[in-house]
Structure formats: C-alpha cells, structure tokens
Amino acid sequence: MASSASSLEDLASRIKTCTHCGLCEGRTNAVPGEGNPRAEVVFIGEGPGATEDAQGVPFCGASGRFLDELLGSINLNRADVYITNIVKCRPPGNRDPLPEEKAICAQTYLVPQLGLIKPKLIVTLGRHAMHFFLPNLKISEAHGRVFRRDGQVYLPLFHPAVALYNGSTRGQLVEDFQIIPRLLEQLR
Ligand code: URA
Ligand code: SF4
C-alpha cells in the first residue's frame, strides 16, 4: 500500500487529469470516488456510466438510486461510507473495462485510496471489483460470503445495475446487504 499521496484529495486531483490508460480519451469527467474518508466500509463498483461521467460523481444514476435504497435499508447513507470504482473513467459505450485498464487504475489509485481510508470492510459490487481482490471466484457462488485476505475483510455482492433488471438477483442483493451491519458489529 505504498503511496506518495498524502490525502484522498491529492489522489482525486491526480485522477482528474490522469492519462495512464486509454479510458482518458473518452471521458468527460473522471470519477475519483466520494464519501467519508474514515469510513468503516468502502463500496467498490466497476466503473462510471454515462451519468457518472457527466457529473463526476460515483453511482449517481439509476444503479446509484438503488444503492442509496440498499444503504437506507441498513440505516446508512452516503456520508457514512466511501464509494468508488475499479476504473475511474467511463469505458466507451459501457463496455467491460479491459484487464490492463483495471490493473493500472486500481494499483495506481484504488490501492492508495484504501491505504488511506483503512476500512474494516470492503464490499465489492459485481465481478470486476471482486476479481481484483479475490481472483478466480464466481460471483454466483461467492456473493454474500465473507472472505479474509492479508488481514482485510471482503464481502462480494452482486452489482446493483444487474439487480435492477433481474428480480431474483435484486432480492438476493437486498438479502445479502443485511450481512453488512452484523459483520461491522463483529469487526468493531
Ligand atoms: N456502475 C458502477 O459500477 N459504478 C458507478 O459509479 C455507476 C454505475
Ligand atoms: Fe487514469 Fe484510471 Fe482514468 Fe485510466 S481509468 S485514465 S488509469 S484514472
């Protein structure tokens, strides 16, 4: 977790002008992340969509409204947590981020962000975020299960965007979310 950045603000300003991968070419705004710099729990999605790219804010479109509902269901709001993504710039046409884009962006920015926040729990949303920390797992099997790696606790969940269009995934995500408060209680 070595980082030369002294704060999340420093990282955010570097992200906004970053040209380390090809995703810089199509972006309107990079989306560094936002929330409580001392959050106990960090949520990590895949990458900005169209709304996020336009506003520079993570999860501010349709899947973000659902994420807000999910947070509300466990008595949390955005100011309590930190929300960011594996890649900070929108992949064109919402294509999957490429392996090298994920690797370079996450190593350069996400890992230092997490080193500064030091969350008790990392919740990954969807398979891209899960695979960065927990390679080789299948989201269909791993969702809602707690993993410990090198002293860090992870909870992989389905991505809210998928859950929006699939009723059974949605129900599962709502159910899995209820693990978060119990887990945080144990980790305190
Ligand atoms: N989907 C994501 O993975 N991240 C966002 O910020 C918005 C939608
Ligand atoms: Fe830089 Fe990440 Fe944006 Fe690529 S996606 S240009 S590495 S901030």
PDB file of C-alpha atoms and ligand atoms in Angstrom:
ATOM      1  CA  MET A   1       0.000   0.000   0.000  1.00  0.00           C
ATOM      2  CA  ALA A   2       2.900   2.379  -0.530  1.00  0.00           C
ATOM      3  CA  SER A   3       1.630   5.748  -1.640  1.00  0.00           C
ATOM      4  CA  SER A   4       3.229   9.115  -2.163  1.00  0.00           C
ATOM      5  CA  ALA A   5      -0.166  10.792  -1.863  1.00  0.00           C
ATOM      6  CA  SER A   6      -0.865  12.424   1.461  1.00  0.00           C
ATOM      7  CA  SER A   7      -4.632  12.620   1.132  1.00  0.00           C
ATOM      8  CA  LEU A   8      -7.685  11.457  -0.781  1.00  0.00           C
ATOM      9  CA  GLU A   9      -7.898  14.989  -2.217  1.00  0.00           C
ATOM     10  CA  ASP A  10      -4.397  14.635  -3.712  1.00  0.00           C
ATOM     11  CA  LEU A  11      -5.386  11.347  -5.293  1.00  0.00           C
ATOM     12  CA  ALA A  12      -8.618  12.864  -6.625  1.00  0.00           C
ATOM     13  CA  SER A  13      -6.792  15.733  -8.307  1.00  0.00           C
ATOM     14  CA  ARG A  14      -4.345  13.310  -9.920  1.00  0.00           C
ATOM     15  CA  ILE A  15      -7.217  11.106 -11.106  1.00  0.00           C
ATOM     16  CA  LYS A  16      -8.999  14.066 -12.725  1.00  0.00           C
ATOM     17  CA  THR A  17      -6.073  14.691 -15.068  1.00  0.00           C
ATOM     18  CA  CYS A  18      -4.809  11.104 -15.381  1.00  0.00           C
ATOM     19  CA  THR A  19      -3.724   9.762 -18.768  1.00  0.00           C
ATOM     20  CA  HIS A  20      -2.317   6.393 -17.611  1.00  0.00           C
ATOM     21  CA  CYS A  21      -4.715   4.347 -19.741  1.00  0.00           C
ATOM     22  CA  GLY A  22      -6.808   4.736 -22.892  1.00  0.00           C
ATOM     23  CA  LEU A  23     -10.002   5.398 -20.942  1.00  0.00           C
ATOM     24  CA  CYS A  24      -8.863   9.002 -20.518  1.00  0.00           C
ATOM     25  CA  GLU A  25      -9.665   9.614 -24.200  1.00  0.00           C
ATOM     26  CA  GLY A  26     -13.431   9.163 -23.993  1.00  0.00           C
ATOM     27  CA  ARG A  27     -14.151  10.597 -20.585  1.00  0.00           C
ATOM     28  CA  THR A  28     -15.938  13.829 -19.758  1.00  0.00           C
ATOM     29  CA  ASN A  29     -15.108  13.647 -16.060  1.00  0.00           C
ATOM     30  CA  ALA A  30     -13.052  11.123 -14.163  1.00  0.00           C
ATOM     31  CA  VAL A  31     -14.852   9.878 -11.057  1.00  0.00           C
ATOM     32  CA  PRO A  32     -12.420   9.543  -8.132  1.00  0.00           C
ATOM     33  CA  GLY A  33     -14.984   8.486  -5.509  1.00  0.00           C
ATOM     34  CA  GLU A  34     -16.648  10.183  -2.570  1.00  0.00           C
ATOM     35  CA  GLY A  35     -17.752   9.749   0.992  1.00  0.00           C
ATOM     36  CA  ASN A  36     -16.337   9.564   4.477  1.00  0.00           C
ATOM     37  CA  PRO A  37     -12.514   9.469   4.478  1.00  0.00           C
ATOM     38  CA  ARG A  38     -12.741   7.441   7.711  1.00  0.00           C
ATOM     39  CA  ALA A  39     -15.461   5.095   6.506  1.00  0.00           C
ATOM     40  CA  GLU A  40     -15.679   1.663   8.103  1.00  0.00           C
ATOM     41  CA  VAL A  41     -16.968   0.282   4.835  1.00  0.00           C
ATOM     42  CA  VAL A  42     -15.944   1.039   1.252  1.00  0.00           C
ATOM     43  CA  PHE A  43     -18.135   0.057  -1.728  1.00  0.00           C
ATOM     44  CA  ILE A  44     -16.327  -0.605  -4.998  1.00  0.00           C
ATOM     45  CA  GLY A  45     -18.166  -0.771  -8.318  1.00  0.00           C
ATOM     46  CA  GLU A  46     -16.972  -1.411 -11.859  1.00  0.00           C
ATOM     47  CA  GLY A  47     -16.609   1.991 -13.440  1.00  0.00           C
ATOM     48  CA  PRO A  48     -18.519   5.177 -14.204  1.00  0.00           C
ATOM     49  CA  GLY A  49     -21.562   5.022 -16.501  1.00  0.00           C
ATOM     50  CA  ALA A  50     -22.930   7.869 -18.598  1.00  0.00           C
ATOM     51  CA  THR A  51     -24.464   9.788 -15.684  1.00  0.00           C
ATOM     52  CA  GLU A  52     -21.355   9.405 -13.532  1.00  0.00           C
ATOM     53  CA  ASP A  53     -19.132  10.525 -16.422  1.00  0.00           C
ATOM     54  CA  ALA A  54     -21.314  13.610 -16.906  1.00  0.00           C
ATOM     55  CA  GLN A  55     -21.321  14.549 -13.212  1.00  0.00           C
ATOM     56  CA  GLY A  56     -18.020  13.223 -11.882  1.00  0.00           C
ATOM     57  CA  VAL A  57     -19.886  11.535  -9.016  1.00  0.00           C
ATOM     58  CA  PRO A  58     -19.941   7.750  -8.396  1.00  0.00           C
ATOM     59  CA  PHE A  59     -23.235   5.868  -8.553  1.00  0.00           C
ATOM     60  CA  CYS A  60     -25.419   8.913  -9.290  1.00  0.00           C
ATOM     61  CA  GLY A  61     -27.601   7.274 -11.991  1.00  0.00           C
ATOM     62  CA  ALA A  62     -30.194   4.503 -11.828  1.00  0.00           C
ATOM     63  CA  SER A  63     -27.964   1.960 -10.094  1.00  0.00           C
ATOM     64  CA  GLY A  64     -26.916   4.683  -7.666  1.00  0.00           C
ATOM     65  CA  ARG A  65     -30.509   5.312  -6.644  1.00  0.00           C
ATOM     66  CA  PHE A  66     -30.832   1.618  -5.931  1.00  0.00           C
ATOM     67  CA  LEU A  67     -27.553   1.665  -3.987  1.00  0.00           C
ATOM     68  CA  ASP A  68     -28.950   4.552  -1.886  1.00  0.00           C
ATOM     69  CA  GLU A  69     -32.036   2.441  -1.148  1.00  0.00           C
ATOM     70  CA  LEU A  70     -29.871  -0.507  -0.162  1.00  0.00           C
ATOM     71  CA  LEU A  71     -27.784   1.717   2.143  1.00  0.00           C
ATOM     72  CA  GLY A  72     -31.002   3.094   3.652  1.00  0.00           C
ATOM     73  CA  SER A  73     -32.188  -0.451   4.354  1.00  0.00           C
ATOM     74  CA  ILE A  74     -29.255  -0.844   6.764  1.00  0.00           C
ATOM     75  CA  ASN A  75     -29.528   2.691   8.180  1.00  0.00           C
ATOM     76  CA  LEU A  76     -26.512   4.053   6.346  1.00  0.00           C
ATOM     77  CA  ASN A  77     -26.194   6.886   3.889  1.00  0.00           C
ATOM     78  CA  ARG A  78     -23.503   8.127   1.520  1.00  0.00           C
ATOM     79  CA  ALA A  79     -21.902  10.316   4.145  1.00  0.00           C
ATOM     80  CA  ASP A  80     -21.201   7.251   6.333  1.00  0.00           C
ATOM     81  CA  VAL A  81     -19.437   5.181   3.667  1.00  0.00           C
ATOM     82  CA  TYR A  82     -16.965   5.641   0.837  1.00  0.00           C
ATOM     83  CA  ILE A  83     -17.994   4.769  -2.733  1.00  0.00           C
ATOM     84  CA  THR A  84     -15.651   4.337  -5.679  1.00  0.00           C
ATOM     85  CA  ASN A  85     -14.879   2.112  -8.672  1.00  0.00           C
ATOM     86  CA  ILE A  86     -12.165  -0.167 -10.050  1.00  0.00           C
ATOM     87  CA  VAL A  87     -11.652   2.178 -13.022  1.00  0.00           C
ATOM     88  CA  LYS A  88     -12.202   5.891 -12.551  1.00  0.00           C
ATOM     89  CA  CYS A  89     -13.047   6.760 -16.183  1.00  0.00           C
ATOM     90  CA  ARG A  90     -16.034   5.547 -18.177  1.00  0.00           C
ATOM     91  CA  PRO A  91     -15.383   2.715 -20.626  1.00  0.00           C
ATOM     92  CA  PRO A  92     -16.816   3.767 -24.038  1.00  0.00           C
ATOM     93  CA  GLY A  93     -20.374   2.531 -24.535  1.00  0.00           C
ATOM     94  CA  ASN A  94     -20.199   0.963 -21.066  1.00  0.00           C
ATOM     95  CA  ARG A  95     -18.050  -1.909 -22.322  1.00  0.00           C
ATOM     96  CA  ASP A  96     -16.276  -4.021 -19.713  1.00  0.00           C
ATOM     97  CA  PRO A  97     -13.031  -2.441 -18.528  1.00  0.00           C
ATOM     98  CA  LEU A  98     -10.021  -4.279 -20.001  1.00  0.00           C
ATOM     99  CA  PRO A  99      -7.697  -6.269 -17.745  1.00  0.00           C
ATOM    100  CA  GLU A 100      -4.855  -3.773 -18.205  1.00  0.00           C
ATOM    101  CA  GLU A 101      -7.159  -0.796 -17.538  1.00  0.00           C
ATOM    102  CA  LYS A 102      -8.365  -2.395 -14.318  1.00  0.00           C
ATOM    103  CA  ALA A 103      -4.859  -3.341 -13.212  1.00  0.00           C
ATOM    104  CA  ILE A 104      -3.244   0.037 -13.847  1.00  0.00           C
ATOM    105  CA  CYS A 105      -6.104   2.131 -12.460  1.00  0.00           C
ATOM    106  CA  ALA A 106      -6.679   0.035  -9.350  1.00  0.00           C
ATOM    107  CA  GLN A 107      -2.975  -0.227  -8.496  1.00  0.00           C
ATOM    108  CA  THR A 108      -2.374   3.471  -9.066  1.00  0.00           C
ATOM    109  CA  TYR A 109      -5.455   4.877  -7.311  1.00  0.00           C
ATOM    110  CA  LEU A 110      -7.745   2.389  -5.580  1.00  0.00           C
ATOM    111  CA  VAL A 111      -4.996   0.670  -3.578  1.00  0.00           C
ATOM    112  CA  PRO A 112      -3.677   4.014  -2.220  1.00  0.00           C
ATOM    113  CA  GLN A 113      -7.252   5.191  -1.517  1.00  0.00           C
ATOM    114  CA  LEU A 114      -7.850   2.069   0.562  1.00  0.00           C
ATOM    115  CA  GLY A 115      -4.481   2.540   2.267  1.00  0.00           C
ATOM    116  CA  LEU A 116      -5.609   5.983   3.426  1.00  0.00           C
ATOM    117  CA  ILE A 117      -9.178   5.043   4.423  1.00  0.00           C
ATOM    118  CA  LYS A 118      -8.237   1.708   6.050  1.00  0.00           C
ATOM    119  CA  PRO A 119     -11.809   0.368   6.046  1.00  0.00           C
ATOM    120  CA  LYS A 120     -12.838  -2.518   8.285  1.00  0.00           C
ATOM    121  CA  LEU A 121     -14.797  -3.960   5.382  1.00  0.00           C
ATOM    122  CA  ILE A 122     -14.533  -3.809   1.592  1.00  0.00           C
ATOM    123  CA  VAL A 123     -17.791  -4.545  -0.249  1.00  0.00           C
ATOM    124  CA  THR A 124     -17.246  -5.319  -3.924  1.00  0.00           C
ATOM    125  CA  LEU A 125     -20.161  -4.751  -6.312  1.00  0.00           C
ATOM    126  CA  GLY A 126     -20.077  -7.080  -9.303  1.00  0.00           C
ATOM    127  CA  ARG A 127     -17.403  -9.376 -10.634  1.00  0.00           C
ATOM    128  CA  HIS A 128     -14.842  -6.812 -11.815  1.00  0.00           C
ATOM    129  CA  ALA A 129     -14.298  -5.400  -8.341  1.00  0.00           C
ATOM    130  CA  MET A 130     -14.438  -8.859  -6.769  1.00  0.00           C
ATOM    131  CA  HIS A 131     -11.815 -10.243  -9.145  1.00  0.00           C
ATOM    132  CA  PHE A 132      -9.295  -7.537  -8.330  1.00  0.00           C
ATOM    133  CA  PHE A 133      -9.154  -8.702  -4.690  1.00  0.00           C
ATOM    134  CA  LEU A 134     -10.458 -12.248  -4.935  1.00  0.00           C
ATOM    135  CA  PRO A 135      -9.424 -13.702  -8.292  1.00  0.00           C
ATOM    136  CA  ASN A 136     -10.957 -16.912  -9.636  1.00  0.00           C
ATOM    137  CA  LEU A 137     -14.157 -16.715  -7.593  1.00  0.00           C
ATOM    138  CA  LYS A 138     -17.538 -16.993  -9.258  1.00  0.00           C
ATOM    139  CA  ILE A 139     -19.926 -14.243  -8.224  1.00  0.00           C
ATOM    140  CA  SER A 140     -22.856 -16.693  -8.341  1.00  0.00           C
ATOM    141  CA  GLU A 141     -21.139 -18.708  -5.592  1.00  0.00           C
ATOM    142  CA  ALA A 142     -19.214 -16.021  -3.711  1.00  0.00           C
ATOM    143  CA  HIS A 143     -21.900 -13.331  -3.260  1.00  0.00           C
ATOM    144  CA  GLY A 144     -22.918 -12.825   0.357  1.00  0.00           C
ATOM    145  CA  ARG A 145     -19.926 -14.755   1.733  1.00  0.00           C
ATOM    146  CA  VAL A 146     -17.197 -13.215   3.862  1.00  0.00           C
ATOM    147  CA  PHE A 147     -13.564 -13.554   2.764  1.00  0.00           C
ATOM    148  CA  ARG A 148     -10.399 -12.639   4.642  1.00  0.00           C
ATOM    149  CA  ARG A 149      -7.149 -11.974   2.773  1.00  0.00           C
ATOM    150  CA  ASP A 150      -3.974 -10.496   4.311  1.00  0.00           C
ATOM    151  CA  GLY A 151      -5.872  -9.089   7.262  1.00  0.00           C
ATOM    152  CA  GLN A 152      -8.584  -7.411   5.152  1.00  0.00           C
ATOM    153  CA  VAL A 153     -12.236  -8.485   5.210  1.00  0.00           C
ATOM    154  CA  TYR A 154     -14.216  -8.595   1.937  1.00  0.00           C
ATOM    155  CA  LEU A 155     -17.889  -9.122   1.153  1.00  0.00           C
ATOM    156  CA  PRO A 156     -18.590  -9.650  -2.573  1.00  0.00           C
ATOM    157  CA  LEU A 157     -22.104  -8.686  -3.686  1.00  0.00           C
ATOM    158  CA  PHE A 158     -23.945  -8.582  -6.988  1.00  0.00           C
ATOM    159  CA  HIS A 159     -23.780  -5.302  -8.898  1.00  0.00           C
ATOM    160  CA  PRO A 160     -26.884  -3.134  -8.362  1.00  0.00           C
ATOM    161  CA  ALA A 161     -27.155  -2.456 -12.120  1.00  0.00           C
ATOM    162  CA  VAL A 162     -27.627  -6.178 -12.801  1.00  0.00           C
ATOM    163  CA  ALA A 163     -30.035  -6.464  -9.901  1.00  0.00           C
ATOM    164  CA  LEU A 164     -32.156  -3.635 -11.353  1.00  0.00           C
ATOM    165  CA  TYR A 165     -33.129  -5.759 -14.329  1.00  0.00           C
ATOM    166  CA  ASN A 166     -33.296  -9.168 -12.673  1.00  0.00           C
ATOM    167  CA  GLY A 167     -35.833  -9.717  -9.908  1.00  0.00           C
ATOM    168  CA  SER A 168     -34.170 -12.705  -8.265  1.00  0.00           C
ATOM    169  CA  THR A 169     -30.727 -11.054  -8.244  1.00  0.00           C
ATOM    170  CA  ARG A 170     -32.359  -7.973  -6.776  1.00  0.00           C
ATOM    171  CA  GLY A 171     -33.934  -9.977  -3.951  1.00  0.00           C
ATOM    172  CA  GLN A 172     -30.617 -11.680  -3.291  1.00  0.00           C
ATOM    173  CA  LEU A 173     -28.755  -8.364  -3.181  1.00  0.00           C
ATOM    174  CA  VAL A 174     -31.292  -6.916  -0.739  1.00  0.00           C
ATOM    175  CA  GLU A 175     -30.839 -10.003   1.440  1.00  0.00           C
ATOM    176  CA  ASP A 176     -27.025 -10.018   1.185  1.00  0.00           C
ATOM    177  CA  PHE A 177     -26.901  -6.347   2.193  1.00  0.00           C
ATOM    178  CA  GLN A 178     -28.295  -7.250   5.598  1.00  0.00           C
ATOM    179  CA  ILE A 179     -24.998  -9.058   6.335  1.00  0.00           C
ATOM    180  CA  ILE A 180     -23.157  -5.702   6.408  1.00  0.00           C
ATOM    181  CA  PRO A 181     -24.377  -4.341   9.782  1.00  0.00           C
ATOM    182  CA  ARG A 182     -23.900  -7.696  11.520  1.00  0.00           C
ATOM    183  CA  LEU A 183     -20.410  -8.040  10.085  1.00  0.00           C
ATOM    184  CA  LEU A 184     -19.440  -4.477  11.058  1.00  0.00           C
ATOM    185  CA  GLU A 185     -20.660  -5.150  14.582  1.00  0.00           C
ATOM    186  CA  GLN A 186     -18.340  -8.171  14.771  1.00  0.00           C
ATOM    187  CA  LEU A 187     -15.418  -6.236  13.313  1.00  0.00           C
ATOM    188  CA  ARG A 188     -15.663  -3.317  15.790  1.00  0.00           C
TER     189      ARG A 188
HETATM  190  N1  URA B   1     -21.877   1.464 -12.045  1.00  0.00           N
HETATM  191  C1  URA B   1     -20.676   1.357 -11.448  1.00  0.00           C
HETATM  192  O1  URA B   1     -20.078   0.295 -11.401  1.00  0.00           O
HETATM  193  N2  URA B   1     -20.161   2.432 -10.899  1.00  0.00           N
HETATM  194  C2  URA B   1     -20.761   3.617 -10.902  1.00  0.00           C
HETATM  195  O2  URA B   1     -20.199   4.564 -10.359  1.00  0.00           O
HETATM  196  C3  URA B   1     -22.031   3.717 -11.527  1.00  0.00           C
HETATM  197  C4  URA B   1     -22.565   2.619 -12.096  1.00  0.00           C
HETATM  198 FE1  SF4 B   2      -6.161   7.025 -15.318  1.00  0.00          FE
HETATM  199 FE2  SF4 B   2      -7.791   5.202 -14.239  1.00  0.00          FE
HETATM  200 FE3  SF4 B   2      -8.777   7.027 -15.909  1.00  0.00          FE
HETATM  201 FE4  SF4 B   2      -7.221   5.074 -16.845  1.00  0.00          FE
HETATM  202  S1  SF4 B   2      -9.259   4.837 -15.910  1.00  0.00           S
HETATM  203  S2  SF4 B   2      -7.071   7.269 -17.381  1.00  0.00           S
HETATM  204  S3  SF4 B   2      -5.754   4.813 -15.129  1.00  0.00           S
HETATM  205  S4  SF4 B   2      -7.867   7.413 -13.883  1.00  0.00           S
END
